[in-house]
mmCIF file of C-alpha atoms and ligand atoms in Angstrom:
data_model
loop_
_atom_site.group_PDB
_atom_site.id
_atom_site.type_symbol
_atom_site.label_atom_id
_atom_site.label_comp_id
_atom_site.label_asym_id
_atom_site.label_seq_id
_atom_site.Cartn_x
_atom_site.Cartn_y
_atom_site.Cartn_z
ATOM 1 C CA UNK K 249 -0.378 29.404 5.201
ATOM 2 C CA UNK K 250 1.438 26.653 3.281
ATOM 3 C CA UNK K 251 1.270 23.199 4.828
ATOM 4 C CA UNK K 252 4.080 21.801 6.909
ATOM 5 C CA UNK K 253 4.991 18.300 5.746
ATOM 6 C CA UNK K 254 6.409 16.106 8.478
ATOM 7 C CA UNK K 255 7.942 12.658 7.952
ATOM 8 C CA UNK K 256 7.484 9.960 10.535
ATOM 9 C CA UNK K 257 10.954 8.284 10.450
ATOM 10 C CA UNK K 258 11.396 6.071 7.393
ATOM 11 C CA UNK K 259 9.260 8.343 5.181
ATOM 12 C CA UNK K 260 11.816 11.086 4.513
ATOM 13 C CA UNK K 261 12.301 10.464 0.769
ATOM 14 C CA UNK K 262 8.608 10.618 -0.156
ATOM 15 C CA UNK K 263 8.121 13.619 2.154
ATOM 16 C CA UNK K 264 10.960 15.539 0.441
ATOM 17 C CA UNK K 265 9.530 14.668 -2.985
ATOM 18 C CA UNK K 266 6.031 15.811 -1.972
ATOM 19 C CA UNK K 267 7.409 19.049 -0.513
ATOM 20 C CA UNK K 268 9.332 19.750 -3.735
ATOM 21 C CA UNK K 269 6.186 19.179 -5.840
ATOM 22 C CA UNK K 270 4.002 21.266 -3.510
ATOM 23 C CA UNK K 271 6.653 23.965 -2.859
ATOM 24 C CA UNK K 272 6.150 23.720 0.892
ATOM 25 C CA UNK K 273 8.295 23.200 3.988
ATOM 26 C CA UNK K 274 9.412 19.970 5.568
ATOM 27 C CA UNK K 275 9.161 20.192 9.350
ATOM 28 C CA UNK K 276 11.611 18.617 11.757
ATOM 29 C CA UNK K 277 10.351 15.942 14.114
ATOM 30 C CA UNK K 278 12.589 14.224 16.609
ATOM 31 C CA UNK K 279 11.492 10.744 17.627
ATOM 32 C CA UNK K 280 13.568 8.700 19.976
ATOM 33 C CA UNK K 281 12.929 5.319 21.584
ATOM 34 C CA UNK K 282 13.852 5.207 25.254
ATOM 35 C CA UNK K 283 15.779 2.099 26.359
ATOM 36 C CA UNK K 284 12.541 0.599 27.687
ATOM 37 C CA UNK K 285 10.800 1.116 24.334
ATOM 38 C CA UNK K 286 8.695 4.185 25.189
ATOM 39 C CA UNK K 287 8.646 7.024 22.644
ATOM 40 C CA UNK K 288 10.104 10.534 23.060
ATOM 41 C CA UNK K 289 8.774 12.999 20.523
ATOM 42 C CA UNK K 290 9.461 16.686 19.826
ATOM 43 C CA UNK K 291 8.465 19.014 16.976
ATOM 44 C CA UNK K 292 11.608 20.915 15.942
ATOM 45 C CA UNK K 293 9.568 23.099 13.583
ATOM 46 C CA UNK K 294 6.556 24.787 15.158
ATOM 47 C CA UNK K 295 3.246 23.550 13.683
ATOM 48 C CA UNK K 296 1.340 26.496 15.233
ATOM 49 C CA UNK K 297 -1.384 28.057 13.092
ATOM 50 C CA UNK K 298 -0.664 26.048 9.979
ATOM 51 C CA UNK K 299 -1.925 22.851 8.408
ATOM 52 C CA UNK K 300 0.275 19.888 9.178
ATOM 53 C CA UNK K 301 0.555 16.823 6.953
ATOM 54 C CA UNK K 302 2.103 13.739 8.539
ATOM 55 C CA UNK K 303 3.610 11.260 6.079
ATOM 56 C CA UNK K 304 3.683 7.691 7.333
ATOM 57 C CA UNK K 305 3.266 4.556 5.285
ATOM 58 C CA UNK K 306 1.807 1.879 7.533
ATOM 59 C CA UNK K 307 3.854 -1.191 6.665
ATOM 60 C CA UNK K 308 4.901 -2.832 9.975
ATOM 61 C CA UNK K 309 2.104 -0.794 11.506
ATOM 62 C CA UNK K 310 2.327 -1.806 15.144
ATOM 63 C CA UNK K 311 5.659 -0.074 15.686
ATOM 64 C CA UNK K 312 4.456 3.053 13.836
ATOM 65 C CA UNK K 313 0.952 3.590 15.192
ATOM 66 C CA UNK K 314 1.796 5.030 18.624
ATOM 67 C CA UNK K 315 4.470 7.478 17.376
ATOM 68 C CA UNK K 316 2.018 8.519 14.625
ATOM 69 C CA UNK K 317 -0.852 9.104 17.058
ATOM 70 C CA UNK K 318 1.475 10.978 19.457
ATOM 71 C CA UNK K 319 2.665 13.174 16.558
ATOM 72 C CA UNK K 320 -0.863 14.077 15.535
ATOM 73 C CA UNK K 321 -1.962 14.826 19.102
ATOM 74 C CA UNK K 322 1.153 16.925 19.717
ATOM 75 C CA UNK K 323 0.701 18.901 16.484
ATOM 76 C CA UNK K 324 -2.832 19.756 17.603
ATOM 77 C CA UNK K 325 -1.705 20.702 21.148
ATOM 78 C CA UNK K 326 0.917 22.992 19.583
ATOM 79 C CA UNK K 327 -1.736 24.785 17.526
ATOM 80 C CA UNK K 328 -1.810 23.129 14.063
ATOM 81 C CA UNK K 329 -4.887 24.346 12.166
ATOM 82 C CA UNK K 330 -5.501 20.902 10.620
ATOM 83 C CA UNK K 331 -3.675 17.601 10.700
ATOM 84 C CA UNK K 332 -3.831 15.302 7.666
ATOM 85 C CA UNK K 333 -2.317 11.890 7.106
ATOM 86 C CA UNK K 334 -0.592 10.624 3.979
ATOM 87 C CA UNK K 335 -0.443 6.852 4.460
ATOM 88 C CA UNK K 336 0.437 5.401 1.031
ATOM 89 C CA UNK K 337 0.037 1.885 2.435
ATOM 90 C CA UNK K 338 -2.927 1.602 4.774
ATOM 91 C CA UNK K 339 -2.492 -1.373 7.065
ATOM 92 C CA UNK K 340 -4.999 -3.758 8.617
ATOM 93 C CA UNK K 341 -7.491 -3.581 5.750
ATOM 94 C CA UNK K 342 -7.527 -7.340 5.163
ATOM 95 C CA UNK K 343 -9.198 -8.211 8.480
ATOM 96 C CA UNK K 344 -12.504 -6.843 7.249
ATOM 97 C CA UNK K 345 -14.865 -9.257 8.956
ATOM 98 C CA UNK K 346 -15.053 -11.677 11.836
ATOM 99 C CA UNK K 347 -14.029 -14.808 9.938
ATOM 100 C CA UNK K 348 -14.193 -16.906 13.140
ATOM 101 C CA UNK K 349 -16.180 -16.184 16.289
ATOM 102 C CA UNK K 350 -14.276 -13.958 18.706
ATOM 103 C CA UNK K 351 -11.895 -12.401 16.163
ATOM 104 C CA UNK K 352 -11.069 -8.691 16.200
ATOM 105 C CA UNK K 353 -12.172 -6.763 13.115
ATOM 106 C CA UNK K 354 -8.997 -4.709 13.229
ATOM 107 C CA UNK K 355 -9.756 -2.740 10.047
ATOM 108 C CA UNK K 356 -12.595 -0.998 11.938
ATOM 109 C CA UNK K 357 -10.525 -0.441 15.051
ATOM 110 C CA UNK K 358 -7.617 1.108 13.134
ATOM 111 C CA UNK K 359 -10.099 3.238 11.166
ATOM 112 C CA UNK K 360 -11.542 4.530 14.439
ATOM 113 C CA UNK K 361 -8.089 5.377 15.860
ATOM 114 C CA UNK K 362 -7.015 7.236 12.708
ATOM 115 C CA UNK K 363 -10.383 8.993 12.282
ATOM 116 C CA UNK K 364 -10.094 10.321 15.845
ATOM 117 C CA UNK K 365 -6.527 11.526 15.266
ATOM 118 C CA UNK K 366 -6.691 13.138 11.814
ATOM 119 C CA UNK K 367 -8.826 15.563 9.814
ATOM 120 C CA UNK K 368 -8.321 13.739 6.517
ATOM 121 C CA UNK K 369 -6.454 10.820 5.030
ATOM 122 C CA UNK K 370 -5.067 9.986 1.609
ATOM 123 C CA UNK K 371 -3.831 6.544 0.679
ATOM 124 C CA UNK K 372 -3.023 4.393 -2.341
ATOM 125 C CA UNK K 373 -5.283 1.484 -3.295
ATOM 126 C CA UNK K 374 -6.315 0.201 0.124
ATOM 127 C CA UNK K 375 -7.337 -3.462 0.200
ATOM 128 C CA UNK K 376 -11.086 -2.995 -0.316
ATOM 129 C CA UNK K 377 -12.601 -6.412 -0.541
ATOM 130 C CA UNK K 378 -15.677 -6.637 1.634
ATOM 131 C CA UNK K 379 -15.947 -2.844 2.159
ATOM 132 C CA UNK K 380 -17.138 -0.841 -0.822
ATOM 133 C CA UNK K 381 -15.131 2.241 0.187
ATOM 134 C CA UNK K 382 -13.121 3.657 3.083
ATOM 135 C CA UNK K 383 -16.212 5.656 4.064
ATOM 136 C CA UNK K 384 -17.683 2.361 5.332
ATOM 137 C CA UNK K 385 -15.262 2.492 8.260
ATOM 138 C CA UNK K 386 -13.573 5.942 8.298
ATOM 139 C CA UNK K 387 -15.501 8.946 9.627
ATOM 140 C CA UNK K 388 -13.104 11.585 8.180
ATOM 141 C CA UNK K 389 -12.739 12.607 4.519
ATOM 142 C CA UNK K 390 -10.613 10.018 2.764
ATOM 143 C CA UNK K 391 -9.200 9.886 -0.722
ATOM 144 C CA UNK K 392 -7.855 6.912 -2.648
ATOM 145 C CA UNK K 393 -5.118 7.303 -5.237
ATOM 146 C CA UNK K 394 -5.272 4.552 -7.862
ATOM 147 C CA UNK K 395 -1.992 3.080 -9.021
ATOM 148 C CA UNK K 396 -3.485 1.206 -12.008
ATOM 149 C CA UNK K 397 -2.796 3.971 -14.593
ATOM 150 C CA UNK K 398 0.793 4.325 -13.319
ATOM 151 C CA UNK K 399 1.315 0.553 -13.385
ATOM 152 C CA UNK K 400 -0.126 0.401 -16.905
ATOM 153 C CA UNK K 401 2.219 3.187 -17.991
ATOM 154 C CA UNK K 402 5.214 1.264 -16.597
ATOM 155 C CA UNK K 403 4.156 -1.981 -18.304
ATOM 156 C CA UNK K 404 3.677 -0.226 -21.660
ATOM 157 C CA UNK K 405 7.153 1.275 -21.412
ATOM 158 C CA UNK K 406 8.943 -1.846 -20.167
ATOM 159 C CA UNK K 407 7.218 -5.052 -21.302
ATOM 160 C CA UNK K 408 6.722 -6.166 -24.877
ATOM 161 C CA UNK K 409 3.555 -8.086 -25.708
ATOM 162 C CA UNK K 410 2.327 -8.574 -22.117
ATOM 163 C CA UNK K 411 -0.391 -10.859 -20.746
ATOM 164 C CA UNK K 412 -1.717 -9.356 -17.507
ATOM 165 C CA UNK K 413 -2.485 -11.981 -14.862
ATOM 166 C CA UNK K 414 -4.154 -11.593 -11.489
ATOM 167 C CA UNK K 415 -3.368 -14.320 -8.964
ATOM 168 C CA UNK K 416 -6.879 -14.409 -7.475
ATOM 169 C CA UNK K 417 -10.393 -13.074 -7.929
ATOM 170 C CA UNK K 418 -9.656 -10.228 -5.466
ATOM 171 C CA UNK K 419 -7.032 -8.912 -7.874
ATOM 172 C CA UNK K 420 -9.455 -8.705 -10.793
ATOM 173 C CA UNK K 421 -10.171 -5.016 -10.127
ATOM 174 C CA UNK K 422 -6.459 -4.128 -10.693
ATOM 175 C CA UNK K 423 -5.932 -6.526 -13.484
ATOM 176 C CA UNK K 424 -8.930 -5.435 -15.548
ATOM 177 C CA UNK K 425 -8.081 -1.735 -15.157
ATOM 178 C CA UNK K 426 -4.387 -2.237 -15.922
ATOM 179 C CA UNK K 427 -5.067 -4.500 -18.927
ATOM 180 C CA UNK K 428 -7.544 -2.049 -20.374
ATOM 181 C CA UNK K 429 -5.023 0.834 -20.078
ATOM 182 C CA UNK K 430 -2.211 -1.279 -21.533
ATOM 183 C CA UNK K 431 -4.429 -2.635 -24.309
ATOM 184 C CA UNK K 432 -3.462 -6.223 -23.413
ATOM 185 C CA UNK K 433 -5.494 -9.353 -22.596
ATOM 186 C CA UNK K 434 -5.883 -10.485 -19.000
ATOM 187 C CA UNK K 435 -6.740 -13.559 -16.983
ATOM 188 C CA UNK K 436 -7.352 -14.176 -13.296
ATOM 189 C CA UNK K 437 -6.124 -17.354 -11.579
ATOM 190 C CA UNK K 438 -7.857 -19.237 -8.784
ATOM 191 C CA UNK K 439 -6.380 -19.011 -5.303
ATOM 192 C CA UNK K 440 -7.211 -20.867 -2.128
ATOM 193 C CA UNK K 441 -5.416 -19.698 1.007
ATOM 194 C CA UNK K 442 -4.975 -22.428 3.612
ATOM 195 C CA UNK K 443 -2.849 -20.334 5.998
ATOM 196 C CA UNK K 444 -0.546 -17.270 6.214
ATOM 197 C CA UNK K 445 2.184 -19.077 4.269
ATOM 198 C CA UNK K 446 0.137 -21.782 2.561
ATOM 199 C CA UNK K 447 -1.442 -20.769 -0.723
ATOM 200 C CA UNK K 448 -2.742 -22.955 -3.536
ATOM 201 C CA UNK K 449 -3.078 -21.481 -7.033
ATOM 202 C CA UNK K 450 -4.822 -23.068 -10.017
ATOM 203 C CA UNK K 451 -3.965 -21.940 -13.520
ATOM 204 C CA UNK K 452 -6.684 -21.400 -16.060
ATOM 205 C CA UNK K 453 -6.115 -22.319 -19.675
ATOM 206 C CA UNK K 454 -3.785 -19.602 -20.955
ATOM 207 C CA UNK K 455 -2.677 -21.436 -24.146
ATOM 208 C CA UNK K 456 -4.258 -18.901 -26.509
ATOM 209 C CA UNK K 457 -1.789 -16.251 -25.223
ATOM 210 C CA UNK K 458 1.407 -18.318 -25.482
ATOM 211 C CA UNK K 459 4.248 -16.115 -26.748
ATOM 212 C CA UNK K 460 3.290 -13.176 -24.530
ATOM 213 C CA UNK K 461 5.233 -12.120 -21.423
ATOM 214 C CA UNK K 462 3.250 -12.881 -18.259
ATOM 215 C CA UNK K 463 2.872 -9.902 -15.925
ATOM 216 C CA UNK K 464 1.411 -10.816 -12.531
ATOM 217 C CA UNK K 465 -0.348 -7.855 -10.912
ATOM 218 C CA UNK K 466 -1.582 -7.756 -7.296
ATOM 219 C CA UNK K 467 -2.210 -5.093 -4.681
ATOM 220 C CA UNK K 468 0.086 -6.517 -1.981
ATOM 221 C CA UNK K 469 3.110 -8.787 -1.830
ATOM 222 C CA UNK K 470 3.371 -9.797 1.812
ATOM 223 C CA UNK K 471 4.915 -13.241 2.354
ATOM 224 C CA UNK K 472 5.077 -13.530 -1.442
ATOM 225 C CA UNK K 473 3.397 -16.957 -1.326
ATOM 226 C CA UNK K 474 0.701 -15.861 -3.771
ATOM 227 C CA UNK K 475 3.213 -14.598 -6.338
ATOM 228 C CA UNK K 476 5.671 -17.461 -5.712
ATOM 229 C CA UNK K 477 3.023 -20.134 -6.354
ATOM 230 C CA UNK K 478 1.816 -18.309 -9.480
ATOM 231 C CA UNK K 479 5.399 -17.960 -10.797
ATOM 232 C CA UNK K 480 6.094 -21.673 -10.139
ATOM 233 C CA UNK K 481 2.928 -22.768 -11.937
ATOM 234 C CA UNK K 482 3.582 -20.554 -14.950
ATOM 235 C CA UNK K 483 7.133 -21.857 -15.204
ATOM 236 C CA UNK K 484 5.950 -25.485 -14.897
ATOM 237 C CA UNK K 485 3.740 -24.841 -17.946
ATOM 238 C CA UNK K 486 6.600 -23.490 -20.037
ATOM 239 C CA UNK K 487 5.945 -19.758 -19.677
ATOM 240 C CA UNK K 488 8.940 -17.390 -19.603
ATOM 241 C CA UNK K 489 9.908 -15.743 -16.279
ATOM 242 C CA UNK K 490 7.134 -13.347 -15.373
ATOM 243 C CA UNK K 491 7.252 -9.760 -14.173
ATOM 244 C CA UNK K 492 5.578 -9.430 -10.742
ATOM 245 C CA UNK K 493 4.051 -6.008 -10.153
ATOM 246 C CA UNK K 494 2.529 -4.981 -6.825
ATOM 247 C CA UNK K 495 1.180 -1.712 -5.553
ATOM 248 C CA UNK K 496 2.502 -2.357 -2.040
ATOM 249 C CA UNK K 497 5.681 -4.397 -1.525
ATOM 250 C CA UNK K 498 5.750 -5.473 2.119
ATOM 251 C CA UNK K 499 8.139 -8.410 1.554
ATOM 252 C CA UNK K 500 7.796 -10.377 4.763
ATOM 253 C CA UNK K 501 9.989 -13.510 4.950
ATOM 254 C CA UNK K 502 12.482 -12.182 2.304
ATOM 255 C CA UNK K 503 9.788 -12.616 -0.320
ATOM 256 C CA UNK K 504 11.687 -10.376 -2.761
ATOM 257 C CA UNK K 505 14.771 -12.654 -2.712
ATOM 258 C CA UNK K 506 12.624 -15.779 -3.075
ATOM 259 C CA UNK K 507 10.900 -14.325 -6.131
ATOM 260 C CA UNK K 508 14.211 -13.176 -7.622
ATOM 261 C CA UNK K 509 15.608 -16.695 -7.122
ATOM 262 C CA UNK K 510 12.718 -18.016 -9.245
ATOM 263 C CA UNK K 511 13.772 -15.642 -12.026
ATOM 264 C CA UNK K 512 10.898 -13.189 -11.611
ATOM 265 C CA UNK K 513 11.463 -9.467 -12.015
ATOM 266 C CA UNK K 514 9.704 -7.685 -9.131
ATOM 267 C CA UNK K 515 8.443 -4.119 -9.463
ATOM 268 C CA UNK K 516 6.527 -2.041 -6.904
ATOM 269 C CA UNK K 517 5.296 1.496 -6.386
ATOM 270 C CA UNK K 518 7.062 3.635 -3.798
ATOM 271 C CA UNK K 519 4.106 3.352 -1.368
ATOM 272 C CA UNK K 520 6.546 1.387 0.805
ATOM 273 C CA UNK K 521 10.240 2.278 0.369
ATOM 274 C CA UNK K 522 12.094 -0.690 -1.178
ATOM 275 C CA UNK K 523 14.734 -1.397 -3.809
ATOM 276 C CA UNK K 524 12.005 -2.736 -6.150
ATOM 277 C CA UNK K 525 10.292 0.694 -6.299
ATOM 278 C CA UNK K 526 10.012 1.692 -9.965
ATOM 279 C CA UNK K 527 6.612 3.363 -10.120
ATOM 280 C CA UNK K 528 6.197 6.770 -8.468
ATOM 281 C CA UNK K 529 2.920 7.613 -6.728
ATOM 282 C CA UNK K 530 4.223 10.928 -5.319
ATOM 283 C CA UNK K 531 2.810 13.324 -7.922
ATOM 284 C CA UNK K 532 -0.682 11.836 -7.647
ATOM 285 C CA UNK K 533 -0.581 12.077 -3.840
ATOM 286 C CA UNK K 534 0.666 15.670 -4.051
ATOM 287 C CA UNK K 535 -2.282 16.667 -6.256
ATOM 288 C CA UNK K 536 -4.707 15.566 -3.526
ATOM 289 C CA UNK K 537 -2.684 17.063 -0.650
ATOM 290 C CA UNK K 538 -2.834 20.432 -2.418
ATOM 291 C CA UNK K 539 -6.644 20.327 -2.248
ATOM 292 C CA UNK K 540 -6.753 19.457 1.468
ATOM 293 C CA UNK K 541 -3.892 21.124 3.264
ATOM 294 C CA UNK K 542 -5.017 24.749 3.014
ATOM 295 C CA UNK K 543 -6.364 26.586 6.080
ATOM 296 C CA UNK K 544 -9.916 25.687 7.164
HETATM 297 C C1 LIG J 860 -4.980 -10.830 -0.792
HETATM 298 O O1 LIG J 860 -5.914 -10.622 -0.094
HETATM 299 C C2 LIG J 860 -4.116 -9.776 -1.381
HETATM 300 O O2 LIG J 860 -4.709 -9.203 -2.511
HETATM 301 C C3 LIG J 860 -2.757 -10.358 -1.756
HETATM 302 O O3 LIG J 860 -2.938 -11.340 -2.749
HETATM 303 C C4 LIG J 860 -2.122 -10.971 -0.556
HETATM 304 O O4 LIG J 860 -2.076 -10.063 0.504
HETATM 305 C C5 LIG J 860 -0.714 -11.450 -0.865
HETATM 306 O O5 LIG J 860 -0.190 -12.036 0.291
HETATM 307 P P1 LIG J 860 1.066 -12.986 0.259
HETATM 308 O O6 LIG J 860 2.171 -12.250 -0.429
HETATM 309 O O7 LIG J 860 1.364 -13.216 1.725
HETATM 310 O O8 LIG J 860 0.657 -14.241 -0.443
#
């Protein structure tokens, strides 16, 4: 039986693209918020006796988690043979330890909720910093799609003579992989985060690469503070306007407009739908879904 792809609202475009690549059906799901905020949910297409794949990127995760968990539970109650999750952006991965006594390690708690609800999960470059892999916290089969080759392909096609720059040591994994694929040099800046919206960046000596176009590469743009500070510093040292590339563009606080105002070109993958999407991760996700969504 071919899988039934079902979009949690907001994920329709990627779901249609995946269905076209996989030659499978898109199922109807009606989700409605009652006036008091509770969720009404109904499968329009029967998921009985077939594998179901729910597509839900987890930007703004709090408002999506309950409808997602209800959808999975309902698909199972209605007889789905398996229920998988395509979550191109996997939320809550940054709280990966108890930084202060009493804090919630929400990455583990979200992993437990999703592991209980789904048979498998595929995502794009989750923020793995203190965990070595998703298997550290997820108890279901998980698969990570890497955007680095796709980002490198975009840079090669669109930027002449690039210098790849990571804004902090955490970004070095992307930056090194992207630079190697592009065949360009790279450098990683030093970042100290003082608060959600308070980031300090120190430039290293980049003089030897003057004349190249700076391309800042990071996994996430959230408030944009990291990218904004890096763009400001580069500009203060006479570099041309950089290209800012992120796997996941969350753009809290109108970060995209702030970066545009500084003259930066912002490019993201379509892991989170946004007007900056220029790099498609759909085909790579589809290749994995095809291996998982068949009957057990
Ligand atoms: C850090 O842990 C991540 O790799 C990103 O650098 C960070 O999430 C960016 O956040 P913001 O856009 O809020 O500075």
